[in-house]
mmCIF file of N, CA, C and O and ligand atoms in Angstrom:
data_model
loop_
_atom_site.group_PDB
_atom_site.id
_atom_site.type_symbol
_atom_site.label_atom_id
_atom_site.label_comp_id
_atom_site.label_asym_id
_atom_site.label_seq_id
_atom_site.Cartn_x
_atom_site.Cartn_y
_atom_site.Cartn_z
ATOM 1 N N MET X 272 -23.432 124.130 24.505
ATOM 2 C CA MET X 272 -21.849 123.741 23.452
ATOM 3 C C MET X 272 -21.448 125.040 23.880
ATOM 4 O O MET X 272 -21.769 125.993 24.616
ATOM 5 N N TYR X 273 -20.158 124.929 23.761
ATOM 6 C CA TYR X 273 -19.370 126.304 23.911
ATOM 7 C C TYR X 273 -19.276 127.143 23.147
ATOM 8 O O TYR X 273 -19.378 126.768 21.672
ATOM 9 N N LYS X 274 -18.985 128.623 23.314
ATOM 10 C CA LYS X 274 -18.571 129.496 22.401
ATOM 11 C C LYS X 274 -17.547 129.565 21.925
ATOM 12 O O LYS X 274 -16.673 129.353 23.240
ATOM 13 N N LYS X 275 -16.798 129.718 20.995
ATOM 14 C CA LYS X 275 -15.446 129.744 20.629
ATOM 15 C C LYS X 275 -14.915 130.915 20.933
ATOM 16 O O LYS X 275 -15.575 132.160 20.474
ATOM 17 N N ARG X 276 -13.960 130.950 21.853
ATOM 18 C CA ARG X 276 -13.562 132.510 22.386
ATOM 19 C C ARG X 276 -12.037 132.542 22.359
ATOM 20 O O ARG X 276 -11.107 131.654 22.254
ATOM 21 N N GLU X 277 -11.046 133.611 22.003
ATOM 22 C CA GLU X 277 -9.817 133.890 21.935
ATOM 23 C C GLU X 277 -9.083 133.085 20.712
ATOM 24 O O GLU X 277 -8.038 132.137 20.989
ATOM 25 N N GLY X 278 -10.027 132.548 20.053
ATOM 26 C CA GLY X 278 -9.304 131.337 18.796
ATOM 27 C C GLY X 278 -8.257 130.635 18.980
ATOM 28 O O GLY X 278 -9.000 129.953 19.885
ATOM 29 N N GLY X 279 -6.944 130.176 18.930
ATOM 30 C CA GLY X 279 -6.364 129.039 19.477
ATOM 31 C C GLY X 279 -6.292 129.075 20.814
ATOM 32 O O GLY X 279 -6.229 127.661 21.150
ATOM 33 N N LYS X 280 -6.259 130.049 21.728
ATOM 34 C CA LYS X 280 -6.459 129.446 23.213
ATOM 35 C C LYS X 280 -7.545 128.729 23.594
ATOM 36 O O LYS X 280 -7.183 128.158 24.419
ATOM 37 N N TYR X 281 -8.825 128.673 22.818
ATOM 38 C CA TYR X 281 -9.763 127.977 23.474
ATOM 39 C C TYR X 281 -9.387 126.574 23.106
ATOM 40 O O TYR X 281 -9.640 125.756 24.013
ATOM 41 N N HIS X 282 -8.662 126.075 22.089
ATOM 42 C CA HIS X 282 -8.704 124.524 22.021
ATOM 43 C C HIS X 282 -7.669 124.257 23.218
ATOM 44 O O HIS X 282 -8.023 123.019 23.621
ATOM 45 N N LEU X 283 -6.452 125.035 23.815
ATOM 46 C CA LEU X 283 -5.982 124.528 24.802
ATOM 47 C C LEU X 283 -6.862 123.886 26.337
ATOM 48 O O LEU X 283 -7.359 123.208 26.715
ATOM 49 N N ALA X 284 -7.933 125.425 26.381
ATOM 50 C CA ALA X 284 -8.899 124.968 27.426
ATOM 51 C C ALA X 284 -9.884 124.197 27.118
ATOM 52 O O ALA X 284 -10.743 124.071 27.834
ATOM 53 N N ALA X 285 -10.073 123.660 25.773
ATOM 54 C CA ALA X 285 -11.093 123.062 25.738
ATOM 55 C C ALA X 285 -10.470 121.387 25.964
ATOM 56 O O ALA X 285 -11.528 120.775 26.318
ATOM 57 N N ASN X 286 -9.379 121.078 26.688
ATOM 58 C CA ASN X 286 -8.786 120.043 27.379
ATOM 59 C C ASN X 286 -8.736 119.749 28.538
ATOM 60 O O ASN X 286 -7.998 118.900 28.925
ATOM 61 N N PRO X 287 -9.525 120.665 29.396
ATOM 62 C CA PRO X 287 -9.176 120.533 30.710
ATOM 63 C C PRO X 287 -9.686 118.978 31.457
ATOM 64 O O PRO X 287 -8.835 118.152 32.113
ATOM 65 N N PHE X 288 -10.485 118.578 30.966
ATOM 66 C CA PHE X 288 -10.700 117.029 31.311
ATOM 67 C C PHE X 288 -10.013 116.142 31.034
ATOM 68 O O PHE X 288 -9.449 115.278 31.648
ATOM 69 N N THR X 289 -9.350 116.485 29.985
ATOM 70 C CA THR X 289 -8.070 115.149 29.219
ATOM 71 C C THR X 289 -6.843 115.105 30.212
ATOM 72 O O THR X 289 -6.483 114.594 30.703
ATOM 73 N N VAL X 290 -6.211 116.495 30.739
ATOM 74 C CA VAL X 290 -5.346 117.107 31.336
ATOM 75 C C VAL X 290 -5.993 116.693 33.106
ATOM 76 O O VAL X 290 -5.107 115.894 33.648
ATOM 77 N N ILE X 291 -7.145 116.824 33.553
ATOM 78 C CA ILE X 291 -7.328 116.144 34.958
ATOM 79 C C ILE X 291 -7.041 114.404 34.544
ATOM 80 O O ILE X 291 -7.037 114.275 35.709
ATOM 81 N N PHE X 292 -7.894 114.154 33.935
ATOM 82 C CA PHE X 292 -7.733 112.620 33.670
ATOM 83 C C PHE X 292 -6.276 112.001 33.703
ATOM 84 O O PHE X 292 -6.255 111.019 34.317
ATOM 85 N N LEU X 293 -5.372 112.449 32.853
ATOM 86 C CA LEU X 293 -3.966 112.252 32.693
ATOM 87 C C LEU X 293 -3.558 112.371 34.241
ATOM 88 O O LEU X 293 -2.553 111.656 34.790
ATOM 89 N N GLY X 294 -3.872 113.718 34.737
ATOM 90 C CA GLY X 294 -3.050 113.748 35.881
ATOM 91 C C GLY X 294 -4.054 112.833 37.023
ATOM 92 O O GLY X 294 -2.786 112.494 37.920
ATOM 93 N N SER X 295 -4.786 112.666 37.191
ATOM 94 C CA SER X 295 -5.315 111.604 38.085
ATOM 95 C C SER X 295 -4.921 110.267 37.837
ATOM 96 O O SER X 295 -4.467 109.773 38.625
ATOM 97 N N LYS X 296 -4.412 110.082 36.657
ATOM 98 C CA LYS X 296 -3.932 108.686 36.499
ATOM 99 C C LYS X 296 -2.712 108.619 36.718
ATOM 100 O O LYS X 296 -2.031 107.590 37.521
ATOM 101 N N CYS X 297 -2.192 109.526 36.479
ATOM 102 C CA CYS X 297 -0.654 109.705 36.692
ATOM 103 C C CYS X 297 -0.322 109.665 37.889
ATOM 104 O O CYS X 297 0.629 108.780 38.593
ATOM 105 N N LYS X 298 -1.063 110.396 38.726
ATOM 106 C CA LYS X 298 -1.255 110.495 40.610
ATOM 107 C C LYS X 298 -1.208 108.495 41.013
ATOM 108 O O LYS X 298 -0.701 108.985 41.604
ATOM 109 N N ALA X 299 -2.379 108.440 40.049
ATOM 110 C CA ALA X 299 -2.728 107.417 40.790
ATOM 111 C C ALA X 299 -1.471 106.228 40.669
ATOM 112 O O ALA X 299 -1.129 105.393 41.371
ATOM 113 N N MET X 300 -0.643 106.206 39.510
ATOM 114 C CA MET X 300 0.352 105.379 39.473
ATOM 115 C C MET X 300 1.530 105.352 40.035
ATOM 116 O O MET X 300 2.039 104.853 40.639
ATOM 117 N N MET X 301 1.550 106.753 40.334
ATOM 118 C CA MET X 301 2.548 107.238 41.560
ATOM 119 C C MET X 301 2.555 106.728 42.795
ATOM 120 O O MET X 301 3.186 106.393 43.296
ATOM 121 N N ASP X 302 1.294 106.689 42.998
ATOM 122 C CA ASP X 302 0.884 106.437 44.428
ATOM 123 C C ASP X 302 1.119 104.847 44.323
ATOM 124 O O ASP X 302 1.683 104.433 45.699
ATOM 125 N N GLU X 303 0.385 104.051 43.317
ATOM 126 C CA GLU X 303 0.927 102.776 43.352
ATOM 127 C C GLU X 303 2.199 102.303 43.303
ATOM 128 O O GLU X 303 2.832 101.454 44.159
ATOM 129 N N PHE X 304 3.176 103.217 42.621
ATOM 130 C CA PHE X 304 4.716 103.079 42.298
ATOM 131 C C PHE X 304 5.403 102.999 43.866
ATOM 132 O O PHE X 304 6.252 102.651 44.341
ATOM 133 N N VAL X 305 4.859 104.357 44.628
ATOM 134 C CA VAL X 305 5.441 104.579 45.818
ATOM 135 C C VAL X 305 4.934 103.659 46.838
ATOM 136 O O VAL X 305 5.835 103.168 47.766
ATOM 137 N N ASN X 306 3.639 102.804 46.970
ATOM 138 C CA ASN X 306 3.236 101.949 47.977
ATOM 139 C C ASN X 306 4.033 100.886 47.699
ATOM 140 O O ASN X 306 4.153 100.073 48.690
ATOM 141 N N ASN X 307 4.164 100.638 46.372
ATOM 142 C CA ASN X 307 5.086 99.138 46.336
ATOM 143 C C ASN X 307 6.460 99.135 46.539
ATOM 144 O O ASN X 307 7.016 98.539 47.460
ATOM 145 N N MET X 308 6.970 100.615 46.357
ATOM 146 C CA MET X 308 8.210 100.691 46.889
ATOM 147 C C MET X 308 8.371 100.627 48.524
ATOM 148 O O MET X 308 9.008 99.720 48.833
ATOM 149 N N GLU X 309 7.214 101.243 49.010
ATOM 150 C CA GLU X 309 7.240 101.088 50.300
ATOM 151 C C GLU X 309 6.952 99.741 51.095
ATOM 152 O O GLU X 309 8.180 99.460 51.634
ATOM 153 N N SER X 310 6.143 99.208 50.300
ATOM 154 C CA SER X 310 5.907 97.902 50.890
ATOM 155 C C SER X 310 7.107 96.967 50.771
ATOM 156 O O SER X 310 7.283 95.809 51.224
ATOM 157 N N ASN X 311 7.814 96.863 49.385
ATOM 158 C CA ASN X 311 8.832 96.093 48.988
ATOM 159 C C ASN X 311 10.206 96.305 49.868
ATOM 160 O O ASN X 311 10.519 95.381 49.957
ATOM 161 N N ALA X 312 10.487 97.493 49.855
ATOM 162 C CA ALA X 312 11.902 97.869 50.084
ATOM 163 C C ALA X 312 11.868 98.929 51.235
ATOM 164 O O ALA X 312 13.090 99.566 51.395
ATOM 165 N N SER X 313 10.825 98.983 51.715
ATOM 166 C CA SER X 313 10.762 99.881 52.852
ATOM 167 C C SER X 313 11.923 99.679 54.031
ATOM 168 O O SER X 313 12.806 100.927 54.294
ATOM 169 N N ASP X 314 11.871 98.525 54.398
ATOM 170 C CA ASP X 314 13.338 98.820 55.430
ATOM 171 C C ASP X 314 14.609 98.713 55.196
ATOM 172 O O ASP X 314 15.527 99.470 55.568
ATOM 173 N N ARG X 315 14.886 97.912 54.054
ATOM 174 C CA ARG X 315 16.112 98.423 53.136
ATOM 175 C C ARG X 315 16.561 99.623 52.861
ATOM 176 O O ARG X 315 17.420 100.118 53.452
ATOM 177 N N VAL X 316 15.317 100.459 52.285
ATOM 178 C CA VAL X 316 15.661 101.702 51.428
ATOM 179 C C VAL X 316 15.575 102.667 52.890
ATOM 180 O O VAL X 316 16.414 103.600 52.853
ATOM 181 N N HIS X 317 14.972 102.309 54.004
ATOM 182 C CA HIS X 317 15.226 103.250 55.343
ATOM 183 C C HIS X 317 16.663 102.964 56.102
ATOM 184 O O HIS X 317 16.889 103.740 56.400
ATOM 185 N N LYS X 318 17.003 101.905 56.027
ATOM 186 C CA LYS X 318 18.141 101.428 56.613
ATOM 187 C C LYS X 318 19.445 102.101 55.510
ATOM 188 O O LYS X 318 20.273 102.904 56.190
ATOM 189 N N GLU X 319 19.023 101.825 54.374
ATOM 190 C CA GLU X 319 20.164 102.232 53.583
ATOM 191 C C GLU X 319 20.233 104.105 53.775
ATOM 192 O O GLU X 319 21.333 104.276 53.962
ATOM 193 N N PHE X 320 19.263 104.445 53.657
ATOM 194 C CA PHE X 320 18.976 106.040 53.812
ATOM 195 C C PHE X 320 19.457 106.678 55.325
ATOM 196 O O PHE X 320 20.650 107.123 55.375
ATOM 197 N N GLU X 321 19.663 105.631 56.202
ATOM 198 C CA GLU X 321 20.257 105.983 57.664
ATOM 199 C C GLU X 321 21.383 105.795 57.561
ATOM 200 O O GLU X 321 22.423 106.719 58.194
ATOM 201 N N ASN X 322 22.037 104.826 57.099
ATOM 202 C CA ASN X 322 23.424 104.801 56.596
ATOM 203 C C ASN X 322 24.267 105.517 56.338
ATOM 204 O O ASN X 322 25.266 106.124 56.287
ATOM 205 N N ARG X 323 23.486 106.217 54.964
ATOM 206 C CA ARG X 323 24.404 107.218 53.881
ATOM 207 C C ARG X 323 23.937 108.677 54.807
ATOM 208 O O ARG X 323 24.807 109.484 54.387
ATOM 209 N N PHE X 324 22.863 108.435 55.036
ATOM 210 C CA PHE X 324 22.589 110.140 55.245
ATOM 211 C C PHE X 324 22.301 110.746 56.674
ATOM 212 O O PHE X 324 22.127 111.563 57.126
ATOM 213 N N SER X 325 22.882 109.739 57.417
ATOM 214 C CA SER X 325 22.372 109.610 59.188
ATOM 215 C C SER X 325 23.377 109.139 59.883
ATOM 216 O O SER X 325 23.628 108.114 59.681
ATOM 217 N N ILE X 326 23.614 109.729 61.151
ATOM 218 C CA ILE X 326 24.564 108.588 62.139
ATOM 219 C C ILE X 326 23.127 108.752 63.071
ATOM 220 O O ILE X 326 22.727 109.588 64.074
ATOM 221 N N LYS X 327 23.134 107.522 63.524
ATOM 222 C CA LYS X 327 22.686 107.372 65.177
ATOM 223 C C LYS X 327 23.414 107.352 66.280
ATOM 224 O O LYS X 327 24.509 106.715 66.280
ATOM 225 N N CYS X 328 22.916 108.285 67.044
ATOM 226 C CA CYS X 328 23.758 108.822 67.999
ATOM 227 C C CYS X 328 23.599 107.359 69.246
ATOM 228 O O CYS X 328 22.839 106.766 69.632
ATOM 229 N N PRO X 329 24.964 106.668 69.589
ATOM 230 C CA PRO X 329 25.019 105.366 70.258
ATOM 231 C C PRO X 329 24.775 105.453 71.686
ATOM 232 O O PRO X 329 24.475 104.525 72.262
ATOM 233 N N ILE X 330 24.792 106.317 72.119
ATOM 234 C CA ILE X 330 24.000 106.902 73.294
ATOM 235 C C ILE X 330 22.479 106.713 73.635
ATOM 236 O O ILE X 330 21.800 106.417 74.343
ATOM 237 N N CYS X 331 21.927 108.078 72.721
ATOM 238 C CA CYS X 331 20.288 108.136 72.846
ATOM 239 C C CYS X 331 19.817 107.526 71.740
ATOM 240 O O CYS X 331 18.398 107.821 71.846
ATOM 241 N N LYS X 332 20.481 106.877 70.952
ATOM 242 C CA LYS X 332 19.589 106.698 69.456
ATOM 243 C C LYS X 332 18.780 107.629 68.699
ATOM 244 O O LYS X 332 18.292 107.302 67.929
ATOM 245 N N VAL X 333 19.254 109.002 69.305
ATOM 246 C CA VAL X 333 18.783 109.598 68.209
ATOM 247 C C VAL X 333 19.535 110.056 66.854
ATOM 248 O O VAL X 333 20.439 109.499 66.993
ATOM 249 N N VAL X 334 18.554 110.012 65.773
ATOM 250 C CA VAL X 334 19.335 110.131 64.463
ATOM 251 C C VAL X 334 19.745 111.488 64.290
ATOM 252 O O VAL X 334 18.939 112.582 64.279
ATOM 253 N N ASN X 335 20.974 111.567 63.620
ATOM 254 C CA ASN X 335 21.405 113.028 63.179
ATOM 255 C C ASN X 335 21.752 113.077 61.977
ATOM 256 O O ASN X 335 21.836 111.901 61.351
ATOM 257 N N LEU X 336 22.058 114.289 61.328
ATOM 258 C CA LEU X 336 22.538 114.334 60.022
ATOM 259 C C LEU X 336 24.064 113.762 59.816
ATOM 260 O O LEU X 336 24.738 113.712 60.790
ATOM 261 N N ALA X 337 24.191 113.421 58.944
ATOM 262 C CA ALA X 337 25.137 112.231 58.383
ATOM 263 C C ALA X 337 26.572 112.977 58.803
ATOM 264 O O ALA X 337 27.871 112.336 59.294
ATOM 265 N N ASP X 338 26.702 114.461 58.498
ATOM 266 C CA ASP X 338 27.880 115.457 58.541
ATOM 267 C C ASP X 338 27.582 115.773 60.190
ATOM 268 O O ASP X 338 28.555 116.867 60.357
ATOM 269 N N SER X 339 26.786 115.591 60.973
ATOM 270 C CA SER X 339 27.006 116.234 62.320
ATOM 271 C C SER X 339 28.105 115.613 62.875
ATOM 272 O O SER X 339 28.391 114.643 63.129
ATOM 273 N N LYS X 340 28.600 116.472 63.624
ATOM 274 C CA LYS X 340 30.135 116.186 64.614
ATOM 275 C C LYS X 340 29.544 115.892 65.901
ATOM 276 O O LYS X 340 30.100 115.100 66.355
ATOM 277 N N TYR X 341 28.364 116.471 66.578
ATOM 278 C CA TYR X 341 27.935 116.004 67.486
ATOM 279 C C TYR X 341 26.578 115.950 67.800
ATOM 280 O O TYR X 341 25.600 116.333 66.767
ATOM 281 N N CYS X 342 25.946 115.036 68.985
ATOM 282 C CA CYS X 342 24.865 114.459 68.720
ATOM 283 C C CYS X 342 23.656 115.471 68.844
ATOM 284 O O CYS X 342 23.938 116.787 70.051
ATOM 285 N N ASN X 343 22.245 115.638 68.401
ATOM 286 C CA ASN X 343 21.821 116.847 68.476
ATOM 287 C C ASN X 343 20.971 116.986 70.210
ATOM 288 O O ASN X 343 20.757 117.920 70.390
ATOM 289 N N ALA X 344 20.903 115.967 70.495
ATOM 290 C CA ALA X 344 20.186 115.725 71.513
ATOM 291 C C ALA X 344 21.005 115.482 72.890
ATOM 292 O O ALA X 344 20.570 116.056 73.914
ATOM 293 N N CYS X 345 22.092 114.917 72.925
ATOM 294 C CA CYS X 345 22.928 114.555 74.035
ATOM 295 C C CYS X 345 24.676 115.030 73.940
ATOM 296 O O CYS X 345 24.792 115.384 75.049
ATOM 297 N N GLY X 346 25.069 115.476 72.723
ATOM 298 C CA GLY X 346 26.230 116.308 72.494
ATOM 299 C C GLY X 346 27.130 115.530 72.598
ATOM 300 O O GLY X 346 28.410 115.961 72.479
ATOM 301 N N THR X 347 27.054 114.095 72.674
ATOM 302 C CA THR X 347 27.934 112.957 72.321
ATOM 303 C C THR X 347 28.976 113.238 70.729
ATOM 304 O O THR X 347 28.287 113.417 70.200
ATOM 305 N N VAL X 348 30.010 112.986 70.986
ATOM 306 C CA VAL X 348 30.772 113.173 69.830
ATOM 307 C C VAL X 348 30.217 112.318 68.732
ATOM 308 O O VAL X 348 30.400 110.765 68.954
ATOM 309 N N LEU X 349 30.262 112.498 67.361
ATOM 310 C CA LEU X 349 29.994 111.431 66.525
ATOM 311 C C LEU X 349 30.775 110.789 65.725
ATOM 312 O O LEU X 349 31.338 111.891 64.965
ATOM 313 N N SER X 350 31.245 109.775 65.428
ATOM 314 C CA SER X 350 32.387 109.331 64.563
ATOM 315 C C SER X 350 31.903 109.114 63.299
ATOM 316 O O SER X 350 30.629 108.525 62.996
ATOM 317 N N SER X 351 32.454 110.061 62.008
ATOM 318 C CA SER X 351 31.632 110.014 60.843
ATOM 319 C C SER X 351 32.374 108.756 59.901
ATOM 320 O O SER X 351 33.736 108.330 60.112
ATOM 321 N N LYS X 352 31.672 108.147 59.380
ATOM 322 C CA LYS X 352 32.308 107.033 58.651
ATOM 323 C C LYS X 352 32.894 107.461 57.498
ATOM 324 O O LYS X 352 32.825 108.369 56.897
HETATM 325 ZN ZN1 LIG W 92 22.560 111.233 71.524
#
């Protein structure tokens, strides 16, 4: 058994297993959620993301940030939408 230390503080320290359990369970749920997201909507989300936040260079197909004026790879002028 444990010795009682530091009064009320020990009460918090007495629950690390609960915290770890909840933490790991939460992580598992998050992992499952992310996996579902990726498997269900990976392509759509990826395309949406590319459309909103990036511009693909028409010449070399390198993906640049949406506010890029020029392609990072080949210097082609990128038209902003
Ligand atoms: Zn390019």
